[in-house]
Amino acid sequence: MRKSIIALCVAQLLAAPICLAAEISQDKVSDLQRQVESLNSQVIELTEWLEENDERLDDTERHTALDRIQISGDFRTKVHTLSYDDVTYAPGANVDFDDFAAKAMQGVFGDPMSADSPIGKMMQAYPDLAQAFMAGQLQGVGAFASGAPQQYDIDNDMFYTTRLRLNLRAEVWDNVSFSGRLTMFKNWGDDTDVQVFDSWRSFNMDGTSSGNPSGDDLFVERAYFDWKNVAGSPLYISFGRRPSTYGVPTNFRENEKRGGTPSGHVVNFNFDGATFGYHMDEITGTEGQVVRLCLGQGYESEYGNGELYNEIVTKDTYLGGFNIDLLNDDNNFLQFILFGAKDINDGFKGTFAMPDMMLPEDQQGTGISPVVRYQPGNVIGDMLLGGLTFAREEDNDIKWFTSVGWTRSMPNGEAGMFGGFHSDAVYQVTDIDATGMPVMAVSGATSSKDRDGYSLYAGIQVPVGNGKFGLEYNYGSKYWTPFTQAQDDPIGSKLATRGHVGELYYMYDINPNMFIKLAGLYYDYEYSGSGTPVGEPQSIDELQDGTAVSLLPVIDKAYDINASITVKF
């Protein structure tokens, strides 16, 4: 472009003296010719300089243009019909009855034979407990129920949500790029950002902010940079908030390409950390083979937790392991994942609103739910997670996958308010108030035994006309505990379910950037506590017949019939 402009200017200057030659003297012609020759010499020098610097200038311009952030995204509106069958609320705690009996006999709680003493009032409030106590049947650690189990069905006929995701990308340099995603996920008619604590799904925390509907805030789901071909090698390094959601094979039901690095069967959880990857293609000759060492932090124990009072007993939770794409070509994908979590605490930092029944009687029924900032109170152990996933796309566009997952909990015997690692908290009665209500404190956990959990996940997607039918099934055992809490299923992450889940869906492509999805999910829970490592998983049947207790309500069976429309831009 610069050469064309200069050439045009020179041509105009050369033409001018020719047109006026007949009207000027010979001396002026000679003078003009000398000026033209001088100008021509300068043009030649400028042209040579431009040719020498043309490549550098073009690269600079290209680099400046690509420095600008590219924005893409998707917008989804979804409506659900949710049904919960045989929900059971059997509140209670596990009490050290040996300790209670010893204190009672020592008169710590007053005269057991006096109806006006604290223990006498407690026995009047809990006649079954009094009968068992007088018969000498309260021994060891046992369940202390706060009341008879309640069972009921719940139907939410219409539950609407809106999700907006904005993808950000910028080319920083030839081998350095930035990627990010901002997510807003809200349910209609709600902008409180806090939910009433009726399950672990309702607990707002760092790792689930992108998959838990709240208000109209934009959360940073991911933000990281990639440094590729470090020193000209196949090594790449990446730091930041990781792309750890919607990995294979969960991307099929989302009608999108691979969204996250780790297996979606084992990990669908936001965390901050680093990845060191190495492309093995040239060494092994296997297409798409990548070995990754992934490191991260899941919990910060001190900063912001009142560390200046020097009362912190929890520890930072660190994650580390390998994520290996064994094969990734046009048709096949095979991935192996194995990682560990060190120093898991009895929960995460987060917020929730206190449920009405957990408030003092004089505050119940007011519609006012205090918002609580919760932070863990104890380290409960370590954990290992692994998985193997195979997905294939046939030449006729049929897609199918199978995946197996495994988790191992390694408790240390400690517990917090909500329990230990796959064990319940053991409470000791420290006092009895004037109304006969026991005051209790955590003394330990019901078990310190290592527990193994496993899960199976399979699915198929078949093209039909302008759409595709999909069928998926997954099963989780009693102690199955993946990191998939950011999956945006409103009943709860289907892949964290301790039990069976079946899903049938149809997706119709309106155009390449717009589709409609109709789906139905059926949950059949076998154990409580799906999606959390805290607390002993209790049999749903035992909770229903009153032989077990649970801090939170538990679901037996549930249905989610939903329809959505998604636009990509």
XYZ file of C-alpha atoms in Angstrom:
569
model
C 0.000 0.000 0.000
C 2.837 2.401 0.864
C 4.623 1.593 -2.461
C 1.482 2.359 -4.490
C 0.989 5.746 -2.867
C 4.629 6.764 -3.414
C 4.566 5.612 -7.030
C 1.417 7.647 -7.675
C 3.006 10.770 -6.188
C 6.142 10.313 -8.319
C 4.071 9.867 -11.465
C 2.197 13.090 -10.813
C 5.439 14.971 -10.224
C 6.958 13.594 -13.436
C 3.906 14.487 -15.457
C 3.728 18.088 -14.281
C 6.893 19.445 -15.985
C 6.063 17.688 -19.275
C 2.703 19.404 -19.508
C 4.199 22.800 -18.768
C 7.379 22.456 -20.852
C 6.102 24.593 -23.690
C 5.447 27.529 -21.415
C 8.730 27.769 -19.494
C 12.281 28.660 -20.406
C 15.128 26.199 -21.081
C 16.896 27.222 -17.838
C 13.834 26.346 -15.788
C 13.527 23.011 -17.623
C 17.105 22.142 -16.690
C 16.449 23.134 -13.087
C 13.287 21.010 -12.962
C 15.135 18.040 -14.454
C 17.772 18.270 -11.718
C 15.012 18.344 -9.075
C 13.307 15.315 -10.638
C 16.582 13.376 -10.715
C 17.132 14.206 -7.027
C 13.579 13.180 -6.161
C 13.961 9.960 -8.154
C 17.117 9.137 -6.190
C 15.233 9.670 -2.904
C 12.363 7.451 -4.135
C 14.830 4.648 -4.941
C 16.360 4.911 -1.460
C 12.879 4.904 0.160
C 11.801 1.884 -1.907
C 14.897 -0.058 -0.854
C 14.224 0.799 2.808
C 10.587 -0.311 2.507
C 11.593 -3.614 0.923
C 14.073 -4.248 3.724
C 11.522 -3.475 6.466
C 8.318 -4.681 4.806
C 8.260 -8.077 6.569
C 8.873 -6.547 9.983
C 6.178 -3.902 9.512
C 3.598 -6.477 8.332
C 4.319 -8.708 11.341
C 3.892 -5.758 13.680
C 0.558 -4.812 12.124
C -0.635 -8.420 12.259
C 0.457 -8.745 15.874
C -1.399 -5.545 16.803
C -4.590 -6.776 15.164
C -4.504 -10.175 16.872
C -3.811 -8.582 20.247
C -7.431 -7.518 20.343
C -9.675 -9.840 22.392
C -12.000 -12.070 20.370
C -15.414 -12.586 21.979
C -17.767 -15.473 21.329
C -20.316 -17.244 23.484
C -23.694 -18.855 23.887
C -27.057 -17.988 25.407
C -29.447 -20.630 26.751
C -32.975 -20.445 28.118
C -34.260 -23.586 29.807
C -37.438 -24.719 31.539
C -37.695 -27.729 33.862
C -40.486 -29.723 35.434
C -38.998 -31.209 38.603
C -40.564 -33.988 40.683
C -39.139 -35.411 43.910
C -40.694 -38.650 45.207
C -40.464 -39.877 48.811
C -38.250 -37.122 50.146
C -37.266 -38.091 53.704
C -36.206 -35.761 56.477
C -34.876 -37.731 59.462
C -32.789 -35.216 61.442
C -30.500 -36.390 64.174
C -26.919 -37.031 65.219
C -24.668 -39.848 66.358
C -24.098 -39.580 70.114
C -21.488 -41.174 72.371
C -23.942 -42.781 74.804
C -21.178 -44.253 76.989
C -19.936 -40.744 77.698
C -23.515 -39.521 78.241
C -24.318 -42.329 80.715
C -21.102 -41.788 82.656
C -21.802 -38.053 83.023
C -25.434 -38.694 83.961
C -24.473 -41.142 86.705
C -21.954 -38.621 88.039
C -24.719 -36.021 88.314
C -23.203 -33.692 85.713
C -26.711 -33.030 84.307
C -28.507 -32.988 87.677
C -30.472 -35.659 89.518
C -31.693 -38.292 87.000
C -34.620 -39.109 89.315
C -35.840 -35.500 89.507
C -38.290 -34.296 86.868
C -37.164 -30.709 87.429
C -33.476 -31.354 86.765
C -32.008 -30.717 83.298
C -31.707 -34.451 82.583
C -35.196 -35.016 83.974
C -36.653 -32.494 81.527
C -34.671 -34.112 78.691
C -36.127 -37.522 79.559
C -39.637 -36.039 79.508
C -38.983 -34.507 76.083
C -37.632 -37.785 74.695
C -39.556 -40.663 76.360
C -38.083 -43.343 74.063
C -34.602 -42.175 75.002
C -35.561 -42.249 78.704
C -36.863 -45.813 78.438
C -33.710 -47.013 76.687
C -31.529 -45.170 79.204
C -33.261 -46.684 82.225
C -33.022 -50.148 80.637
C -29.284 -49.740 80.110
C -29.644 -49.995 76.349
C -27.767 -46.791 75.486
C -24.274 -48.062 74.801
C -21.497 -47.098 72.415
C -22.226 -44.683 69.571
C -25.777 -44.595 68.285
C -28.256 -42.444 66.398
C -30.133 -39.837 68.395
C -33.158 -38.822 66.328
C -34.639 -35.370 66.808
C -38.035 -36.683 65.746
C -39.851 -39.224 63.608
C -38.891 -39.284 59.903
C -41.036 -37.108 57.648
C -41.797 -38.247 54.097
C -43.369 -36.205 51.321
C -43.429 -35.584 47.551
C -42.457 -32.270 45.951
C -43.391 -30.954 42.494
C -41.951 -27.843 40.866
C -44.056 -27.536 37.724
C -42.069 -24.764 36.063
C -38.492 -23.833 36.855
C -36.863 -21.406 34.379
C -33.171 -20.597 34.039
C -31.038 -18.399 31.804
C -27.366 -18.999 31.148
C -24.990 -16.613 29.380
C -21.387 -17.603 28.654
C -18.865 -15.193 27.123
C -15.659 -16.702 25.753
C -12.589 -14.467 25.591
C -9.459 -15.154 23.567
C -6.386 -13.145 22.641
C -3.183 -14.010 20.820
C -0.482 -12.468 22.971
C 2.430 -13.628 20.828
C 3.291 -16.312 18.302
C 3.181 -19.061 20.955
C 1.352 -17.355 23.845
C -2.405 -16.944 24.121
C -5.001 -16.015 26.735
C -8.393 -17.700 27.146
C -11.236 -16.940 29.497
C -14.925 -17.491 30.061
C -17.421 -15.406 32.034
C -20.666 -17.091 33.057
C -23.999 -15.833 34.302
C -26.448 -18.540 35.393
C -29.663 -17.486 37.081
C -33.123 -18.784 37.774
C -35.958 -16.487 36.790
C -37.344 -14.178 39.451
C -34.343 -14.543 41.767
C -31.275 -12.378 42.286
C -30.349 -13.177 45.881
C -27.122 -15.079 45.074
C -27.783 -17.249 48.167
C -29.935 -20.359 48.527
C -31.513 -21.917 51.603
C -29.357 -24.804 52.794
C -31.366 -27.948 52.024
C -28.631 -29.912 50.224
C -24.963 -29.610 49.328
C -26.068 -28.438 45.875
C -27.491 -25.280 47.463
C -24.140 -24.384 49.012
C -22.509 -21.503 47.044
C -18.747 -21.957 46.797
C -15.785 -21.218 44.564
C -15.796 -24.496 42.644
C -19.466 -24.455 41.627
C -20.182 -20.787 40.837
C -20.538 -21.489 37.106
C -23.035 -24.353 37.487
C -25.183 -23.263 40.407
C -27.972 -20.839 39.432
C -27.938 -17.695 41.505
C -28.230 -14.065 40.444
C -27.331 -12.066 37.353
C -23.642 -11.718 38.267
C -20.917 -12.697 35.809
C -18.513 -15.193 37.374
C -15.053 -16.022 36.071
C -15.419 -19.687 35.152
C -11.972 -19.861 33.568
C -9.061 -17.492 32.887
C -5.626 -18.771 31.919
C -2.735 -18.362 29.504
C -1.074 -21.021 27.334
C 2.638 -20.881 26.522
C 3.142 -23.364 23.705
C 6.282 -24.824 22.136
C 8.451 -23.662 25.019
C 12.037 -23.249 23.720
C 10.947 -24.833 20.450
C 9.923 -28.091 22.142
C 6.534 -29.900 22.342
C 6.223 -28.671 25.946
C 3.492 -26.229 26.915
C 2.791 -24.470 30.212
C -0.474 -22.982 31.402
C -1.401 -21.056 34.564
C -4.724 -19.687 35.822
C -8.291 -20.720 36.519
C -8.414 -24.018 34.704
C -10.667 -25.191 31.838
C -11.970 -28.020 34.020
C -15.680 -28.185 33.136
C -17.617 -30.040 30.398
C -14.854 -32.420 29.400
C -15.407 -35.590 27.362
C -17.863 -37.327 27.408
C -20.239 -34.814 29.034
C -19.891 -32.473 26.067
C -22.111 -34.732 23.927
C -25.248 -33.960 25.961
C -24.316 -30.261 25.768
C -24.111 -30.407 21.934
C -20.660 -28.858 21.918
C -17.040 -29.750 21.376
C -14.755 -30.799 24.205
C -15.124 -28.055 26.784
C -12.623 -29.059 29.445
C -9.310 -30.860 29.766
C -10.114 -33.539 32.395
C -12.672 -36.310 32.045
C -16.142 -34.883 32.637
C -17.061 -38.153 34.340
C -14.627 -37.455 37.199
C -14.124 -33.660 37.177
C -16.572 -30.845 36.508
C -15.350 -28.336 39.055
C -13.705 -24.896 38.889
C -10.260 -24.609 40.418
C -7.085 -22.564 40.113
C -3.732 -24.054 39.195
C -1.270 -24.959 36.465
C -0.743 -27.524 33.702
C 2.535 -28.751 32.233
C 1.814 -30.644 29.023
C 3.909 -32.477 26.477
C 2.757 -33.475 22.986
C 3.950 -37.033 22.417
C 2.872 -37.423 18.761
C 6.350 -37.215 17.260
C 7.827 -39.577 19.847
C 5.174 -42.312 19.900
C 3.599 -41.803 16.465
C 0.135 -41.836 18.093
C -2.058 -39.000 16.894
C -3.181 -36.482 19.515
C -1.294 -38.071 22.396
C -0.662 -35.558 25.193
C 0.682 -36.086 28.711
C -0.251 -33.453 31.292
C 0.832 -32.863 34.858
C -1.896 -30.824 36.540
C -1.511 -28.992 39.848
C -3.953 -26.816 41.728
C -5.359 -25.508 44.971
C -8.900 -26.281 46.051
C -8.977 -24.459 49.369
C -7.108 -21.605 51.070
C -7.157 -22.233 54.807
C -5.733 -19.028 56.275
C -6.061 -15.794 54.306
C -9.488 -14.278 54.919
C -10.395 -16.866 57.550
C -9.440 -14.826 60.610
C -5.883 -16.107 60.662
C -4.736 -13.226 62.864
C -6.606 -14.788 65.793
C -4.264 -17.800 65.428
C -7.093 -20.332 65.749
C -6.903 -21.926 62.293
C -6.740 -25.743 62.422
C -7.589 -26.473 58.784
C -4.991 -26.773 56.008
C -4.717 -25.750 52.369
C -6.116 -28.392 50.016
C -3.828 -29.153 47.074
C -4.579 -31.174 43.959
C -2.109 -32.943 41.694
C -2.060 -35.684 39.114
C -1.896 -36.778 35.504
C -4.352 -36.268 32.678
C -3.304 -38.221 29.585
C -4.907 -38.220 26.139
C -3.747 -41.653 24.990
C -5.407 -41.253 21.579
C -7.187 -38.349 19.951
C -7.765 -38.607 16.200
C -10.700 -37.813 13.928
C -12.776 -40.750 15.211
C -11.394 -41.984 18.521
C -10.674 -40.465 21.910
C -9.089 -42.364 24.808
C -8.228 -40.604 28.049
C -6.766 -41.685 31.392
C -6.895 -39.524 34.508
C -5.410 -40.073 37.964
C -4.961 -37.428 40.637
C -5.046 -36.893 44.364
C -6.325 -34.292 46.801
C -4.237 -33.677 49.917
C -5.661 -32.380 53.219
C -9.357 -32.286 52.402
C -11.369 -30.284 54.928
C -14.938 -30.835 56.079
C -16.329 -28.564 53.384
C -15.435 -25.403 51.485
C -15.755 -21.713 52.176
C -19.143 -20.532 51.014
C -22.482 -18.991 51.879
C -25.999 -20.238 52.476
C -29.219 -19.103 54.138
C -30.240 -20.942 57.306
C -33.378 -23.087 56.858
C -36.341 -22.237 59.019
C -36.292 -25.438 61.085
C -32.687 -24.810 62.155
C -33.544 -21.426 63.677
C -34.666 -20.825 67.279
C -38.407 -21.268 67.686
C -39.030 -17.539 68.170
C -37.420 -16.835 64.760
C -39.209 -19.505 62.770
C -41.994 -18.577 60.379
C -40.810 -14.978 59.968
C -39.525 -15.383 56.403
C -36.148 -14.067 57.552
C -33.264 -16.458 56.888
C -29.873 -15.324 58.207
C -27.095 -15.638 55.630
C -24.142 -17.590 56.949
C -20.547 -17.561 55.751
C -19.325 -21.064 56.442
C -15.743 -22.236 56.611
C -14.491 -25.724 57.480
C -13.410 -26.596 60.976
C -11.160 -29.618 60.537
C -8.980 -31.619 58.162
C -10.660 -34.993 57.493
C -8.241 -36.847 55.185
C -6.887 -37.360 51.672
C -8.364 -38.659 48.432
C -7.508 -40.343 45.123
C -9.575 -40.205 41.921
C -9.127 -41.960 38.580
C -10.932 -42.712 35.362
C -10.683 -44.159 31.867
C -12.877 -42.797 29.072
C -13.283 -43.949 25.476
C -15.404 -42.047 22.949
C -15.851 -42.721 19.239
C -17.508 -40.975 16.308
C -18.429 -43.347 13.497
C -18.244 -42.394 9.820
C -22.066 -42.249 9.787
C -21.923 -39.601 12.595
C -23.114 -41.955 15.337
C -21.274 -41.124 18.569
C -20.890 -43.405 21.567
C -18.795 -43.614 24.701
C -18.031 -45.668 27.781
C -16.311 -44.504 30.941
C -15.337 -45.926 34.319
C -14.466 -43.888 37.400
C -12.912 -44.693 40.772
C -12.458 -42.781 44.023
C -10.731 -43.677 47.268
C -11.179 -41.808 50.529
C -8.462 -41.999 53.184
C -9.927 -40.555 56.405
C -7.852 -39.494 59.389
C -10.594 -40.088 61.975
C -11.331 -36.395 62.471
C -14.680 -34.707 61.863
C -16.287 -31.295 61.696
C -19.837 -30.187 62.359
C -21.202 -31.991 59.291
C -19.086 -35.132 59.682
C -15.812 -36.758 58.740
C -14.591 -38.237 55.470
C -17.320 -40.746 54.530
C -18.176 -40.958 58.216
C -20.527 -39.163 60.557
C -19.497 -36.902 63.376
C -19.685 -38.329 66.885
C -21.166 -35.873 69.383
C -20.766 -35.789 73.130
C -23.395 -34.149 75.339
C -21.635 -31.342 77.200
C -24.665 -29.758 78.857
C -28.459 -29.746 78.950
C -30.257 -26.398 78.869
C -33.216 -25.343 80.987
C -35.740 -26.692 78.462
C -34.181 -30.141 78.337
C -32.399 -29.710 75.027
C -28.933 -31.310 74.943
C -25.915 -29.166 74.073
C -23.405 -31.207 72.093
C -19.893 -30.913 70.682
C -18.005 -32.966 68.086
C -15.569 -35.467 69.584
C -14.537 -37.479 66.510
C -15.784 -39.529 63.576
C -17.648 -42.839 63.388
C -14.964 -44.405 61.176
C -11.438 -43.922 59.865
C -11.543 -46.768 57.334
C -10.464 -46.236 53.701
C -13.397 -46.410 51.288
C -13.474 -47.177 47.556
C -16.188 -45.967 45.217
C -16.763 -46.593 41.541
C -18.989 -45.423 38.709
C -20.012 -46.548 35.225
C -21.113 -44.116 32.507
C -22.170 -44.925 28.936
C -24.085 -43.232 26.146
C -24.923 -43.109 22.466
C -26.003 -40.322 20.121
C -27.690 -41.097 16.795
C -28.331 -38.493 14.050
C -31.938 -38.278 12.869
C -32.801 -35.729 10.175
C -31.710 -32.274 11.349
C -31.231 -33.485 14.895
C -29.932 -36.301 17.045
C -31.284 -38.661 19.687
C -29.197 -39.415 22.749
C -29.390 -42.008 25.493
C -27.157 -42.031 28.591
C -26.892 -44.088 31.766
C -24.682 -43.781 34.822
C -24.346 -45.603 38.122
C -22.471 -44.616 41.278
C -21.724 -46.856 44.251
C -22.114 -46.047 47.960
C -18.790 -44.235 48.327
C -18.515 -42.783 44.794
C -17.366 -39.151 45.218
C -16.256 -37.333 42.046
C -15.548 -33.616 41.651
C -18.555 -32.892 39.388
C -20.518 -30.483 41.589
C -20.386 -27.688 38.959
C -22.530 -29.728 36.559
C -25.663 -27.613 36.112
C -28.336 -30.294 36.690
C -30.842 -28.635 39.094
C -31.621 -31.798 41.067
C -27.906 -32.360 41.505
C -24.974 -33.472 39.371
C -26.220 -36.644 37.722
C -22.680 -38.045 37.565
C -22.245 -37.645 41.347
C -25.350 -39.748 42.041
C -24.984 -42.701 44.403
C -27.469 -44.785 42.520
C -28.843 -44.885 38.972
C -29.575 -42.106 36.457
C -30.996 -42.491 32.962
C -31.269 -39.659 30.442
C -33.034 -39.509 27.077
C -32.824 -36.430 24.874
C -33.434 -35.082 21.379
C -31.581 -32.078 19.951
C -32.855 -30.323 16.829
C -30.497 -28.033 14.916
C -32.392 -24.943 13.715
C -29.197 -23.721 12.069
C -25.484 -24.285 12.726
C -25.581 -21.786 15.621
C -28.975 -22.511 17.173
C -30.613 -25.665 18.529
C -33.509 -26.905 20.658
C -33.121 -29.702 23.203
C -35.852 -31.815 24.802
C -34.705 -34.101 27.613
C -35.801 -36.254 30.501
C -33.727 -37.506 33.440
C -34.691 -40.155 35.999
C -32.793 -40.401 39.306
C -32.962 -43.437 41.593
C -30.869 -42.748 44.687
C -29.610 -45.632 46.814
C -27.578 -43.639 49.359
C -27.533 -40.138 50.818
C -24.875 -37.475 50.415
C -24.345 -37.629 46.652
C -21.683 -35.129 45.632
C -20.034 -34.624 49.020
C -17.223 -36.466 50.827
C -18.545 -35.307 54.204
C -20.722 -37.705 56.187
C -21.494 -41.418 56.069
C -23.651 -42.334 53.047
C -26.873 -43.681 54.561
C -29.196 -46.178 52.932
C -32.353 -44.453 51.693
C -34.417 -47.419 52.951
C -32.937 -47.131 56.473
C -33.608 -43.400 56.583
C -37.204 -43.991 55.571
C -37.823 -46.608 58.271
C -36.165 -44.490 60.979
C -33.122 -46.641 61.706
C -30.715 -43.975 60.431
C -30.512 -40.175 60.647
C -29.379 -37.421 58.279
C -28.685 -33.751 58.799
C -30.333 -32.819 55.475
C -33.373 -34.116 53.558
C -32.672 -37.004 51.175
C -34.314 -37.915 47.874
C -35.437 -41.408 46.903
C -36.441 -40.865 43.257
C -36.632 -37.753 41.090
C -37.554 -36.654 37.574
C -36.353 -33.717 35.490
C -38.275 -33.080 32.247
C -36.808 -30.070 30.465
C -36.691 -28.093 27.234
C -34.135 -25.509 26.170
C -33.096 -23.327 23.275
C -29.452 -22.336 22.801
C -27.965 -19.674 20.532
C -24.225 -19.541 19.813
C -22.541 -16.358 18.625
